[in-house]
Amino acid sequence: MLEVKDLHAEVDCTPILKGVNLSVRPGEVHAIMGPNGSGKSTLAQVLAGHESFKVTGGSVAFDGKDLLTLAPEERAREGVFLAFQYPVEIPGVSNTYLLKAAVNAIRKHRNEDELDAIDFLKMFKSSMKLLDLDESLINRPVNEGFSGGEKKRNEVFQMMVLNPKLAILDEADSGLDIDAVKIVAKGVAQFRNDNNAVVIVTHYQRLLDYIEPDFVHVLYDGRIVRSGVKDLALELEEHGYDWLKNSDA
Amino acid sequence: MAQDNAIQAPEVVSESDELIARSIEQEYRWGFVTDIEADAAPKGLNEEIIRFISAKKNEPEFLLNFRLNSFAHWQTLEEPQWPHVHYAPIDFQEIIYYSAPKQKEKLTSLDEVDPEILETYEKLGIPLQEQKMLAGVAVDAVFDSVSVATTFKETLKDAGVIFGSFSEAVHEYPELIEKYLGSVVPYRDNFYASLNSAVFSDGSFCYIPKGVRCPMELSTYFRINAAETGQFERTLIIADEGAQVSYLEGCTAPVRDENQLHAAVVELVAHKDAQIKYSTVQNWYPGNKEGKGGIYNFVTKRGRADESAKISWTQVETGSAITWKYPSVILRGDNAVGEFYSVALTNNHQQADTGTKMVHLGRNTRSTIISKGISAGQGQNSYRGLVRVAPGATNARNYSQCDSMLIGDKCGAHTFPHIEVAGPTGQVEHEATTSKIGEDQLFYLRQRGLSEEDAASMLINGFCKEVFRELPMEFAVEARKLLGISLEGNVG
């Protein structure tokens, strides 16, 4: 589904990604771990098409399409979703309004009919309940006045409603208490199936206690220096990233 | 205590600037000229012209005297220089002060209105035909300086509501005109109000009797057509005790290379317990990309609110080369309420200096000011407001919120709030924010599948939401579309 090959990217002429390789197949959950500044969030942003990052080499194929030539909205419509680490506030625009516009933009791209308000509500309700989101939240402006936990859960909520093929969760658990982490995990568990894939970008392995990854990759200084199964995350937890640095040298 | 909180966008070149540069291509869509014979006065302004206008309209003496007094006073005045706008001096002798579409002497129904004019309004999407009953809006159409048609007159009459052209009202209800004309905006008020008082040619008049809630929204569409013509209309709305009315105003003009002057006066009188809601979507021709042409919109709008009365101004200003306009409320009676909701957009070389005055005279009076300025291209947008709490106005309250949004890095936003509070019981709050349309917000919305333009328009609509929700439904839709068109391709 996703083939990242020798991906290089820079911001303001500073190289951040220095040859990333990653292969994700349908039904898989990948965790990308690494210390601060290793390039984890950059990778997530580059895959989503953020224009602050310049791709200087390599390729990204998504369902056979060259992802790097697509605008951010085209990637979204093809089924790439990014749950932001820091979701921005959109004053005056309600959650429902945004989601309705987003769902219909994606449906239009797939030549499907637009959904009406009632179908939307149905779509929303079960996911909101699962994520323990208050119903009033969908009529509030996007992320405005949301608590940190609400913002993160709202990202997962949007993921469930938009139902992408590939969901990239950027530090979906940072700043959350353990109950909120469990809720986020519940959302991801509900979302995943044999046809979609999840890439979890995280500093800590805590979230992985609740979402079991099929593969764990360690990103260090812009490269994936080690890949393994979920035990790798536990090893990292135990020894810290320095252990990797040393063992790698 | 005036202060210029001028905030110029930082000089950062970003992708959005390229998009702006590429895309301020959107043409004004209402810029056609209707080919119609007009009956016009010669250029220039002197007593003869004023007598000519008055005679054309067969006016009673009190009105001619009002005009002559206004003219005499106007000649003693200087053009105001304080607004934060720049333009070449206006030669007031180069303007035609009266132009009327040539037509039969007296119209009895819409069928007799020149079909060319009806077609113009058709093109503008304004339902003049009575058969468009479903629209449910009574319309008075003012073409150049003359009211050409009023719909639903009979329905309104049954409710006791008087609605029609100012000229007709002068003949049919001279006592109302004499009593109220200049009672809120005296002819000595300011340069442009004096000029208007001397030369105004027509406009709309509305009277809602005691206790009557006007059965439909009233609407006036102003259209400037003739070249080198100034439009000086006069609107007078009186809501008697306990009456209620919602009034809408729309404006367009053809594309012309020279600047055209529009200096209107609107007076609102809300008697005890009355409510007047006045909504404007102003879309005069803004000039071209290089800043050539466009309407100079110098307008005086003011309302008087008596005891427990409420006056609410809502305006969406997207047109005009220069906008100079401060819809105000004199809160004369106790418990009176004044509101001002405004969206002002300046694109290309447009300049807007707009805001409001809330003058608290009565006790327990309340006012709210919500102003949203959007600057794009090289537009300059200023909010100028006065909140005055007089010594006797105990427990007066005001809340002001002025937000500015900058799109691109060549535009400017400025706020000039004046606050004067006498006495210890007044409560005045003022909040102001300036933001640049965020790349991060755009990216977030695009990541959810929205195109760049949809994302931008969503952000702008969100920014203006507090104002749009004050507009009547149909107008809100129109305003949203207009804002989208005026900014089309401008953000990214």
XYZ file of C-alpha atoms in Angstrom, chain A residues 45 50-51 72-73 76-77 80-82 84 88-93 98 102 105 143 155 158, chain B residues 15 439-452 454 458-459 461-463 465 480:
46
model
C 4.264 15.733 7.525
C 3.255 19.777 4.071
C 4.889 22.378 1.881
C -2.174 17.611 0.205
C -5.905 17.524 -0.536
C -6.300 13.076 1.560
C -8.880 12.178 -1.065
C -4.065 9.346 3.435
C -5.022 10.738 6.829
C -2.774 12.494 9.307
C -1.860 15.960 13.887
C -4.908 23.785 14.972
C -7.957 25.770 16.011
C -10.346 26.906 13.309
C -12.454 29.687 14.842
C -16.060 29.925 13.725
C -16.043 26.603 11.837
C -15.623 20.702 8.502
C -14.276 16.798 4.085
C -14.867 16.265 -0.934
C -10.456 22.465 18.366
C -8.325 13.700 15.603
C -12.106 12.519 12.369
C 3.692 30.419 -1.276
C -0.609 28.270 6.602
C -1.085 25.678 9.315
C -4.839 26.117 9.261
C -4.880 25.823 5.487
C -2.759 22.698 5.607
C -4.957 21.161 8.269
C -8.085 21.672 6.174
C -6.420 20.501 2.983
C -5.222 17.384 4.791
C -8.893 16.687 5.428
C -9.541 16.782 1.677
C -10.616 20.379 1.072
C -9.232 22.284 -1.885
C -7.087 25.289 -1.156
C -12.524 25.902 -0.085
C -14.019 28.182 5.215
C -11.470 30.042 7.311
C -16.410 32.456 6.786
C -15.492 31.162 10.205
C -13.808 34.462 10.937
C -19.452 34.037 11.463
C -20.948 34.447 1.793
